[in-house]
Backbone as numpy.savetxt, mean C-alpha at the origin, in Angstrom:
# Nx Ny Nz CAx CAy CAz Cx Cy Cz
-4.18 7.36 -43.45 -5.29 8.28 -43.18 -5.76 8.10 -41.74
-5.82 9.20 -41.00 -6.21 9.12 -39.60 -7.73 8.97 -39.48
-8.21 8.16 -38.52 -9.65 8.00 -38.35 -10.30 9.30 -37.88
-11.55 9.48 -38.24 -12.27 10.69 -37.86 -12.58 10.67 -36.37
-12.98 11.85 -35.85 -13.31 11.96 -34.43 -14.48 11.06 -34.07
-15.50 11.02 -34.96 -16.67 10.18 -34.69 -16.29 8.71 -34.67
-15.36 8.32 -35.56 -14.91 6.92 -35.55 -14.19 6.56 -34.27
-13.40 7.49 -33.75 -12.71 7.25 -32.48 -13.71 7.10 -31.34
-14.74 7.94 -31.33 -15.75 7.87 -30.29 -16.49 6.55 -30.32
-16.80 6.05 -31.52 -17.48 4.76 -31.65 -16.61 3.65 -31.07
-15.31 3.70 -31.36 -14.40 2.69 -30.80 -14.34 2.75 -29.29
-14.32 3.94 -28.73 -14.28 4.09 -27.27 -15.57 3.58 -26.63
-16.71 3.86 -27.26 -17.99 3.39 -26.73 -18.06 1.86 -26.77
-17.61 1.26 -27.87 -17.62 -0.20 -27.98 -16.69 -0.84 -26.94
-15.56 -0.21 -26.71 -14.63 -0.72 -25.70 -15.26 -0.65 -24.32
-15.96 0.46 -24.03 -16.63 0.60 -22.73 -17.72 -0.44 -22.55
-18.49 -0.70 -23.61 -19.55 -1.72 -23.54 -18.94 -3.09 -23.27
-17.83 -3.38 -23.95 -17.15 -4.66 -23.76 -16.64 -4.81 -22.32
-16.07 -3.73 -21.76 -15.58 -3.78 -20.38 -16.72 -4.01 -19.40
-17.84 -3.31 -19.60 -18.99 -3.49 -18.71 -19.53 -4.91 -18.81
-19.57 -5.45 -20.01 -20.05 -6.83 -20.20 -19.16 -7.83 -19.47
-17.85 -7.64 -19.55 -16.93 -8.54 -18.85 -17.12 -8.47 -17.35
-17.33 -7.25 -16.83 -17.53 -7.09 -15.39 -18.83 -7.76 -14.95
-19.88 -7.59 -15.72 -21.16 -8.21 -15.38 -21.07 -9.73 -15.42
-20.35 -10.27 -16.40 -20.17 -11.72 -16.48 -19.41 -12.24 -15.26
-18.40 -11.48 -14.83 -17.64 -11.90 -13.64 -18.52 -11.87 -12.40
-19.32 -10.79 -12.26 -20.20 -10.69 -11.10 -21.24 -11.80 -11.11
-21.74 -12.14 -12.30 -22.81 -13.12 -12.39 -22.37 -14.55 -12.21
-21.08 -14.85 -12.46 -20.65 -16.25 -12.39 -19.53 -16.46 -11.35
-18.23 -16.25 -11.66 -17.22 -16.58 -10.65 -17.23 -15.66 -9.44
-17.71 -14.41 -9.59 -17.66 -13.47 -8.47 -18.94 -13.35 -7.67
-19.93 -14.21 -7.95 -21.21 -14.03 -7.26 -21.16 -14.47 -5.81
-20.14 -15.26 -5.45 -20.01 -15.71 -4.07 -18.57 -15.55 -3.63
-18.34 -14.75 -2.61 -17.00 -14.46 -2.13 -16.94 -14.62 -0.63
-15.93 -15.35 -0.16 -15.74 -15.52 1.27 -14.79 -14.47 1.83
-14.27 -13.59 0.96 -13.43 -12.49 1.42 -14.30 -11.33 1.87
-15.18 -10.87 0.97 -16.14 -9.83 1.36 -17.40 -10.41 1.98
-17.48 -11.74 2.02 -18.64 -12.45 2.57 -19.91 -12.01 1.83
-19.79 -12.00 0.50 -20.93 -11.61 -0.33 -21.52 -12.84 -1.00
-22.80 -12.78 -1.27 -23.48 -13.89 -1.90 -24.67 -13.35 -2.66
-24.56 -13.38 -3.99 -25.63 -12.86 -4.83 -26.71 -13.90 -5.10
-26.55 -15.08 -4.51 -27.55 -16.14 -4.70 -28.69 -15.95 -3.71
-28.35 -15.66 -2.45 -29.35 -15.50 -1.41 -29.47 -14.02 -1.04
-30.30 -13.30 -1.77 -30.46 -11.88 -1.55 -31.12 -11.57 -0.21
-31.84 -12.52 0.35 -32.52 -12.25 1.61 -31.54 -12.02 2.76
-30.27 -12.43 2.58 -29.27 -12.21 3.62 -28.76 -10.77 3.65
-29.05 -10.01 2.58 -28.51 -8.66 2.48 -29.03 -7.75 3.59
-30.31 -7.85 3.91 -30.88 -6.96 4.93 -30.24 -7.18 6.30
-29.98 -8.44 6.65 -29.36 -8.72 7.95 -27.93 -8.20 8.00
-27.25 -8.26 6.87 -25.87 -7.74 6.84 -25.87 -6.22 6.98
-26.82 -5.57 6.33 -26.89 -4.11 6.42 -27.23 -3.67 7.84
-28.01 -4.47 8.56 -28.37 -4.12 9.93 -27.15 -4.15 10.85
-26.15 -4.96 10.51 -24.96 -5.07 11.35 -23.97 -3.93 11.12
-24.21 -3.13 10.09 -23.30 -2.02 9.81 -23.44 -0.92 10.85
-22.30 -0.35 11.22 -22.26 0.79 12.12 -21.35 1.84 11.49
-21.90 2.69 10.63 -21.07 3.61 9.84 -20.14 4.48 10.68
-20.64 5.02 11.78 -19.82 5.91 12.60 -18.62 5.16 13.19
-18.89 4.00 13.77 -17.80 3.21 14.36 -16.83 2.72 13.30
-17.36 2.28 12.17 -16.49 1.80 11.09 -15.60 2.91 10.56
-16.14 4.12 10.43 -15.36 5.25 9.94 -14.26 5.62 10.93
-14.59 5.62 12.22 -13.59 5.94 13.24 -12.45 4.91 13.22
-12.83 3.62 13.11 -11.81 2.57 13.05 -10.93 2.72 11.82
-11.57 3.08 10.70 -10.83 3.25 9.45 -9.82 4.39 9.56
-10.26 5.52 10.13 -9.38 6.68 10.27 -8.25 6.40 11.26
-8.57 5.72 12.36 -7.54 5.39 13.35 -6.51 4.45 12.75
-6.95 3.46 12.03 -6.03 2.51 11.42 -5.16 3.18 10.36
-5.78 4.07 9.58 -5.02 4.78 8.56 -3.96 5.67 9.20
-4.34 6.36 10.27 -3.38 7.22 10.97 -2.23 6.39 11.55
-2.55 5.21 12.09 -1.50 4.35 12.62 -0.55 3.87 11.54
-1.11 3.47 10.40 -0.27 3.05 9.28 0.63 4.17 8.80
0.10 5.40 8.75 0.89 6.55 8.31 2.01 6.85 9.30
1.71 6.81 10.59 2.73 7.06 11.62 3.85 6.03 11.53
3.49 4.77 11.41 4.48 3.71 11.30 5.34 3.89 10.05
4.70 4.22 8.94 5.41 4.38 7.66 6.33 5.60 7.68
5.86 6.68 8.31 6.71 7.87 8.42 7.95 7.58 9.27
7.78 6.78 10.32 8.93 6.41 11.15 9.93 5.60 10.34
9.43 4.66 9.54 10.31 3.86 8.68 11.03 4.75 7.68
10.29 5.67 7.06 10.87 6.54 6.04 11.89 7.50 6.65
11.58 8.02 7.83 12.50 8.94 8.50 13.80 8.24 8.85
13.71 7.04 9.41 14.92 6.29 9.74 15.68 5.93 8.47
14.94 5.55 7.42 15.59 5.25 6.14 16.27 6.46 5.55
15.69 7.66 5.72 16.31 8.90 5.23 17.62 9.16 5.97
17.65 8.85 7.26 18.88 9.02 8.04 19.98 8.08 7.52
19.62 6.83 7.30 20.60 5.85 6.81 21.04 6.19 5.39
20.07 6.59 4.55 20.39 6.94 3.16 21.33 8.14 3.11
21.17 9.08 4.03 22.07 10.22 4.09 23.49 9.81 4.48
23.60 8.82 5.37 24.92 8.36 5.80 25.66 7.62 4.68
24.92 6.86 3.88 25.57 6.11 2.79 25.53 6.86 1.46
24.99 8.09 1.49 25.01 9.02 0.36 24.36 8.43 -0.90
23.14 7.99 -0.74 22.41 7.47 -1.90 22.11 8.57 -2.90
21.85 9.77 -2.41 21.49 10.88 -3.30 22.60 11.18 -4.31
23.85 10.95 -3.91 24.97 11.23 -4.81 25.00 10.30 -6.01
24.25 9.20 -5.94 24.21 8.25 -7.06 23.22 8.66 -8.14
22.43 9.69 -7.88 21.44 10.14 -8.86 22.13 10.96 -9.94
21.99 10.52 -11.19 22.63 11.22 -12.30 21.81 12.41 -12.78
20.50 12.29 -12.74 19.62 13.36 -13.19 18.45 13.50 -12.23
17.82 14.66 -12.26 16.64 14.93 -11.44 15.42 15.00 -12.35
14.41 14.19 -12.07 13.18 14.20 -12.86 12.01 14.52 -11.96
10.83 14.56 -12.56 9.64 14.91 -11.78 9.35 13.89 -10.69
9.74 12.65 -10.90 9.42 11.59 -9.94 10.64 11.12 -9.15
11.79 11.77 -9.32 12.99 11.35 -8.60 12.80 11.45 -7.09
12.20 12.56 -6.64 12.00 12.74 -5.21 11.11 11.68 -4.59
10.03 11.32 -5.30 9.14 10.28 -4.79 9.84 8.92 -4.76
10.64 8.63 -5.80 11.37 7.36 -5.83 12.39 7.29 -4.71
13.06 8.42 -4.43 14.02 8.46 -3.32 13.31 8.26 -1.99
12.14 8.88 -1.84 11.36 8.71 -0.61 10.93 7.25 -0.44
10.52 6.61 -1.53 10.13 5.21 -1.47 11.33 4.33 -1.11
12.50 4.67 -1.64 13.72 3.92 -1.30 14.04 4.05 0.18
13.90 5.24 0.71 14.15 5.46 2.14 13.16 4.68 2.99
11.91 4.60 2.54 10.92 3.79 3.26 11.36 2.33 3.31
11.81 1.79 2.19 12.22 0.39 2.14 13.44 0.13 3.02
14.37 1.07 3.05 15.55 0.91 3.90 15.15 0.87 5.37
14.37 1.86 5.79 13.94 1.89 7.18 13.09 0.70 7.55
12.19 0.32 6.65 11.32 -0.83 6.90 12.14 -2.11 7.06
13.15 -2.27 6.19 13.98 -3.47 6.26 14.77 -3.55 7.55
15.35 -2.42 7.97 16.15 -2.42 9.20 15.26 -2.65 10.42
14.11 -1.99 10.45 13.19 -2.19 11.57 12.72 -3.65 11.64
12.47 -4.25 10.49 11.99 -5.64 10.50 13.05 -6.57 11.09
14.32 -6.32 10.79 15.38 -7.14 11.37 15.45 -6.96 12.89
15.30 -5.72 13.34 15.33 -5.46 14.78 14.13 -6.10 15.46
12.94 -5.94 14.87 11.73 -6.53 15.45 11.85 -8.05 15.50
12.39 -8.65 14.46 12.51 -10.11 14.42 13.51 -10.59 15.47
14.58 -9.82 15.66 15.55 -10.18 16.70 14.91 -10.11 18.08
14.14 -9.05 18.33 13.46 -8.93 19.62 12.45 -10.05 19.82
11.71 -10.38 18.74 10.72 -11.46 18.85 11.39 -12.80 19.12
12.58 -12.98 18.56 13.30 -14.23 18.79 13.84 -14.36 20.19
13.96 -13.24 20.89 14.44 -13.27 22.28 13.31 -12.97 23.27
12.07 -13.13 22.82 10.88 -12.96 23.68 10.73 -11.54 24.20
11.20 -10.55 23.44 11.18 -9.17 23.94 10.47 -8.20 22.99
9.66 -8.68 22.08 8.96 -7.78 21.17 7.72 -7.24 21.87
7.93 -6.18 22.64 6.86 -5.58 23.43 6.49 -4.22 22.85
5.25 -3.78 23.03 4.83 -2.48 22.49 5.73 -1.32 22.92
6.21 -1.35 24.15 7.06 -0.25 24.63 8.34 -0.16 23.81
8.92 -1.32 23.48 10.15 -1.32 22.68 9.87 -0.85 21.26
8.73 -1.26 20.73 8.37 -0.84 19.37 8.19 0.66 19.31
7.52 1.24 20.31 7.33 2.69 20.36 8.67 3.41 20.46
9.57 2.88 21.30 10.88 3.50 21.47 11.68 3.47 20.17
11.63 2.36 19.46 12.37 2.25 18.20 11.81 3.18 17.13
10.49 3.22 17.03 9.87 4.11 16.04 10.15 5.57 16.38
10.11 5.91 17.66 10.41 7.28 18.07 11.85 7.65 17.76
12.78 6.73 18.02 14.18 6.99 17.72 14.40 7.18 16.23
13.79 6.32 15.42 13.93 6.44 13.97 13.37 7.74 13.45
12.22 8.15 14.00 11.61 9.41 13.57 12.50 10.59 13.93
13.08 10.56 15.11 13.92 11.67 15.57 15.22 11.77 14.77
15.84 10.64 14.47 17.12 10.65 13.76 17.01 11.23 12.36
15.94 10.90 11.65 15.85 11.31 10.26 14.86 12.41 9.98
14.34 13.06 11.03 13.30 14.06 10.82 13.77 15.20 9.93
14.99 15.68 10.16 15.50 16.79 9.37 15.68 16.44 7.91
16.27 15.27 7.65 16.48 14.83 6.26 15.15 14.55 5.56
14.21 13.97 6.29 12.90 13.69 5.70 12.18 14.98 5.33
12.26 15.98 6.21 11.64 17.28 5.92 12.25 17.90 4.67
13.56 17.79 4.53 14.25 18.34 3.36 13.79 17.64 2.09
13.66 16.32 2.14 13.23 15.56 0.97 11.81 15.93 0.56
10.92 16.07 1.54 9.53 16.44 1.24 9.46 17.83 0.63
10.27 18.75 1.13 10.30 20.10 0.57 10.75 20.08 -0.89
11.71 19.22 -1.21 12.17 19.11 -2.59 11.08 18.54 -3.50
10.32 17.60 -2.97 9.21 17.03 -3.75 8.17 18.10 -4.03
7.84 18.90 -3.00 6.86 19.97 -3.18 7.34 20.99 -4.21
8.65 21.27 -4.21 9.18 22.24 -5.16 9.11 21.76 -6.60
8.98 20.44 -6.80 8.92 19.89 -8.15 7.49 19.54 -8.58
6.52 19.93 -7.76 5.13 19.67 -8.14 4.79 20.37 -9.46
5.41 21.52 -9.70 5.16 22.24 -10.96 5.54 21.40 -12.17
6.59 20.56 -12.03 6.98 19.69 -13.14 5.90 18.65 -13.42
5.30 18.12 -12.35 4.23 17.15 -12.53 3.01 17.81 -13.17
2.69 19.04 -12.75 1.58 19.75 -13.36 1.84 20.00 -14.84
3.11 20.30 -15.17 3.46 20.54 -16.57 3.27 19.27 -17.39
3.62 18.12 -16.81 3.40 16.85 -17.50 1.92 16.61 -17.75
1.09 16.94 -16.76 -0.35 16.76 -16.94 -0.88 17.63 -18.07
-0.35 18.84 -18.18 -0.82 19.76 -19.21 -0.29 19.41 -20.59
0.78 18.59 -20.64 1.41 18.28 -21.92 1.11 16.86 -22.40
-0.04 16.33 -22.05 -0.43 15.08 -22.68 -0.73 13.92 -21.76
-0.40 14.01 -20.48 -0.75 12.91 -19.60 -2.27 12.83 -19.49
-2.79 11.64 -19.43 -4.24 11.44 -19.35 -4.71 11.75 -17.94
-5.23 12.96 -17.76 -5.70 13.39 -16.45 -6.84 12.51 -15.95
-7.72 12.08 -16.87 -8.85 11.26 -16.45 -8.39 9.91 -15.93
-7.39 9.30 -16.59 -6.85 8.02 -16.13 -6.20 8.20 -14.76
-5.48 9.30 -14.58 -4.81 9.56 -13.31 -5.82 9.70 -12.18
-6.87 10.47 -12.41 -7.89 10.68 -11.38 -8.62 9.37 -11.07
-8.96 8.61 -12.11 -9.65 7.34 -11.90 -8.78 6.37 -11.10
-7.49 6.29 -11.44 -6.58 5.39 -10.71 -6.45 5.79 -9.26
-6.34 7.12 -9.00 -6.24 7.60 -7.63 -7.51 7.29 -6.84
-8.66 7.43 -7.49 -9.92 7.11 -6.82 -10.03 5.64 -6.46
-9.61 4.77 -7.38 -9.64 3.33 -7.12 -8.71 2.97 -5.97
-7.53 3.60 -5.94 -6.58 3.34 -4.86 -7.17 3.72 -3.51
-7.85 4.86 -3.45 -8.46 5.28 -2.19 -9.58 4.33 -1.77
-10.41 3.93 -2.72 -11.50 3.01 -2.40 -10.98 1.64 -1.97
-9.82 1.24 -2.50 -9.29 -0.07 -2.15 -8.89 -0.15 -0.68
-8.78 0.99 -0.01 -8.52 0.96 1.44 -9.64 0.25 2.19
-10.84 0.28 1.62 -11.97 -0.37 2.28 -11.79 -1.88 2.36
-10.89 -2.44 1.54 -10.63 -3.87 1.63 -10.04 -4.24 2.99
-9.48 -3.25 3.69 -8.92 -3.55 5.01 -10.00 -3.92 6.01
-11.27 -3.65 5.68 -12.38 -4.02 6.56 -12.96 -5.39 6.22
-12.49 -5.98 5.10 -13.05 -7.25 4.64 -12.42 -8.42 5.39
-13.07 -9.56 5.28 -12.52 -10.78 5.86 -11.25 -11.16 5.11
-10.24 -11.66 5.83 -9.04 -12.16 5.17 -9.18 -13.66 4.98
-8.56 -14.15 3.93 -8.73 -15.57 3.61 -7.46 -16.10 2.98
-7.47 -17.38 2.69 -6.37 -18.06 2.02 -5.08 -17.92 2.83
-3.94 -17.63 2.16 -2.66 -17.57 2.86 -2.62 -16.45 3.89
-3.32 -15.35 3.62 -3.31 -14.24 4.57 -3.86 -14.68 5.92
-4.95 -15.43 5.88 -5.58 -15.88 7.11 -4.80 -17.03 7.75
-4.33 -17.95 6.90 -3.71 -19.17 7.41 -2.29 -18.94 7.90
-1.60 -17.96 7.33 -0.18 -17.81 7.65 0.17 -16.40 8.12
0.17 -15.45 7.19 0.81 -14.16 7.46 0.17 -13.41 8.62
-1.13 -13.17 8.58 -1.76 -12.40 9.64 -1.97 -13.22 10.90
-2.20 -14.51 10.75 -2.37 -15.34 11.95 -1.07 -15.43 12.73
0.05 -15.65 12.02 1.34 -15.68 12.70 1.64 -14.34 13.36
1.32 -13.26 12.64 1.57 -11.93 13.20 0.71 -11.68 14.44
-0.53 -12.15 14.42 -1.44 -11.92 15.54 -0.97 -12.65 16.80
-0.62 -13.91 16.68 -0.21 -14.66 17.87 1.16 -14.20 18.35
2.00 -13.71 17.44 3.29 -13.15 17.85 3.08 -11.84 18.60
2.13 -11.02 18.14 1.84 -9.76 18.82 1.30 -10.00 20.23
0.50 -11.04 20.38 -0.10 -11.32 21.68 0.90 -11.94 22.66
1.87 -12.69 22.14 2.81 -13.41 23.01 4.16 -12.72 23.15
4.40 -11.67 22.34 5.67 -10.93 22.37 6.87 -11.77 21.94
6.64 -12.85 21.24 7.71 -13.71 20.75 7.26 -14.38 19.46
8.22 -14.90 18.71 7.91 -15.54 17.44 7.04 -16.76 17.68
5.86 -16.78 17.08 4.95 -17.91 17.18 4.43 -18.23 15.78
4.29 -19.52 15.49 3.78 -19.94 14.19 3.15 -21.31 14.34
2.44 -21.73 13.30 1.78 -23.02 13.33 2.82 -24.14 13.34
2.58 -25.17 14.13 3.58 -26.22 14.33 3.92 -26.95 13.04
2.96 -27.11 12.14 3.21 -27.88 10.92 3.52 -26.98 9.73
3.87 -25.72 9.98 4.16 -24.82 8.86 5.66 -24.85 8.57
6.02 -24.97 7.27 7.40 -25.21 6.89 8.10 -23.99 6.28
7.42 -22.87 6.18 8.01 -21.69 5.55 8.02 -20.52 6.53
8.61 -20.76 7.69 8.59 -19.77 8.76 9.35 -18.51 8.35
10.54 -18.67 7.76 11.37 -17.51 7.42 10.67 -16.61 6.41
10.11 -17.19 5.37 9.45 -16.38 4.34 8.19 -15.71 4.88
7.51 -16.36 5.82 6.29 -15.76 6.39 6.63 -14.58 7.27
7.64 -14.72 8.13 7.96 -13.66 9.07 8.77 -12.53 8.44
9.23 -12.72 7.22 9.89 -11.63 6.52 8.94 -10.44 6.37
7.67 -10.72 6.19 6.66 -9.66 6.09 5.80 -9.58 7.35
5.57 -10.68 8.02 4.64 -10.70 9.15 5.15 -9.91 10.34
6.46 -9.72 10.44 6.97 -9.05 11.63 6.56 -7.58 11.66
6.43 -6.94 10.48 5.91 -5.57 10.46 4.44 -5.55 10.85
3.69 -6.55 10.39 2.29 -6.66 10.78 2.17 -6.80 12.29
3.10 -7.56 12.88 3.08 -7.76 14.33 3.21 -6.44 15.08
4.18 -5.62 14.67 4.40 -4.33 15.34 3.18 -3.42 15.17
2.59 -3.42 13.99 1.41 -2.59 13.76 0.22 -3.07 14.58
0.04 -4.36 14.68 -1.06 -4.92 15.47 -0.91 -4.53 16.94
0.31 -4.57 17.45 0.54 -4.23 18.85 0.18 -2.78 19.17
0.43 -1.89 18.22 0.23 -0.46 18.50 -1.11 0.07 18.02
-1.55 -0.38 16.83 -2.71 0.25 16.20 -3.83 -0.71 15.82
-3.63 -2.00 16.00 -4.69 -2.95 15.71 -4.54 -3.66 14.37
-5.45 -4.63 14.16 -5.37 -5.50 12.98 -5.55 -4.73 11.67
-6.49 -3.80 11.66 -6.82 -3.12 10.41 -5.65 -2.28 9.90
-4.89 -1.68 10.79 -3.71 -0.92 10.38 -2.69 -1.83 9.72
-2.56 -3.05 10.22 -1.63 -4.00 9.61 -2.07 -4.37 8.20
-3.37 -4.50 8.00 -3.86 -4.81 6.66 -3.59 -3.65 5.70
-3.69 -2.43 6.20 -3.44 -1.26 5.35 -1.99 -1.15 4.94
-1.10 -1.75 5.70 0.33 -1.67 5.37 0.61 -2.33 4.02
-0.12 -3.38 3.71 0.03 -4.00 2.39 -0.39 -3.04 1.29
-1.42 -2.25 1.55 -1.87 -1.23 0.59 -0.76 -0.22 0.34
-0.09 0.22 1.40 1.00 1.19 1.24 2.15 0.59 0.44
2.47 -0.67 0.67 3.53 -1.31 -0.11 3.16 -1.33 -1.60
1.88 -1.46 -1.90 1.45 -1.36 -3.29 1.68 0.02 -3.86
1.46 1.08 -3.04 1.73 2.45 -3.48 3.22 2.61 -3.80
4.08 2.03 -2.98 5.52 2.10 -3.21 5.87 1.45 -4.54
5.26 0.32 -4.83 5.50 -0.37 -6.10 5.08 0.51 -7.28
3.95 1.19 -7.14 3.47 2.09 -8.21 4.45 3.24 -8.43
4.97 3.80 -7.34 5.93 4.91 -7.47 7.17 4.47 -8.24
7.70 3.30 -7.90 8.88 2.81 -8.62 8.56 2.54 -10.09
7.37 2.01 -10.36 6.99 1.72 -11.74 6.90 3.00 -12.56
6.28 4.04 -11.99 6.17 5.30 -12.71 7.52 5.97 -12.89
8.39 5.85 -11.88 9.73 6.45 -11.99 10.54 5.75 -13.09
10.42 4.43 -13.18 11.11 3.70 -14.25 10.54 4.08 -15.60
9.20 4.24 -15.66 8.57 4.66 -16.92 9.10 6.00 -17.38
9.23 6.94 -16.42 9.73 8.26 -16.78 11.18 8.20 -17.22
11.99 7.39 -16.53 13.41 7.28 -16.86 13.61 6.66 -18.23
12.77 5.68 -18.58 12.92 4.97 -19.85 12.16 5.65 -20.98
11.42 6.71 -20.65 10.68 7.47 -21.66 9.72 6.59 -22.44
8.92 5.81 -21.71 7.94 4.94 -22.33 6.77 5.79 -22.85
6.07 5.29 -23.82 4.97 6.02 -24.44 3.81 6.22 -23.47
2.87 7.07 -23.88 1.69 7.32 -23.05 0.86 6.06 -22.86
0.83 5.19 -23.87 0.09 3.94 -23.74 0.69 3.07 -22.63
2.03 3.06 -22.55 2.67 2.31 -21.49 2.36 2.88 -20.12
2.28 4.19 -20.04 1.92 4.85 -18.78 0.52 4.47 -18.33
-0.42 4.41 -19.30 -1.80 4.04 -18.98 -1.85 2.61 -18.48
-1.06 1.71 -19.10 -1.02 0.31 -18.68 -0.50 0.21 -17.25
0.55 0.99 -16.93 1.13 0.96 -15.58 0.10 1.40 -14.55
-0.62 2.49 -14.83 -1.64 2.96 -13.90 -2.77 1.96 -13.77
-3.10 1.28 -14.88 -4.15 0.27 -14.81 -3.79 -0.87 -13.93
């Protein structure tokens, strides 16, 4: 016997109350003091001084500039990856076309271009030649080589938007989708927060001093240089051209790529709607 509509609503309300209670408990105890956002719910008198230091206009301009820089860098990686993917005929390996195939292919091209650029940047940094002029030249070359193929791929994605709309109309949780997209957009504000832990001690610090010196630089007592610069070298190039905040946003974009692959796998494996909601969560 299926539960009544009122019974379902009661369950949803109880679940919402439980979620709010968990969030409040986290804010009240382990999350009341954070050195990442530099928040402290113990000393409320510090809040006014922090608010006085805010400059909304300047912060918004920096946010938009950094976002534009991250997008330009990512488009260059994707364009170059589209050129390479066309040469090795990755598209011919696709057995079927789905609503998310185009996005997954675009994400694959981004990873290809990003990987090749990182190897080139690391080689230049190892020879003391990682200069902004060279980075601009490489990104420009990559953008030019794959511009036509990238445009074609984007057009194919746009042509399949109707399939995604059909999925939304046939049972996908539109509210979950909108909420997840909103959270993703708001998470960009984390790029303005203080960095801490390994990000501060290794990845961004190594990238910063490498960007300033145009060569590979790292802490003398650090033993994981290769694993750190596998990701830090892209941060270095972004810092040289667009600043620190753009480099922080690059991690956000890599998270978007992971989400695209997860959703594409979900569609390919025909997982239930509950599994889709878990992936978006």
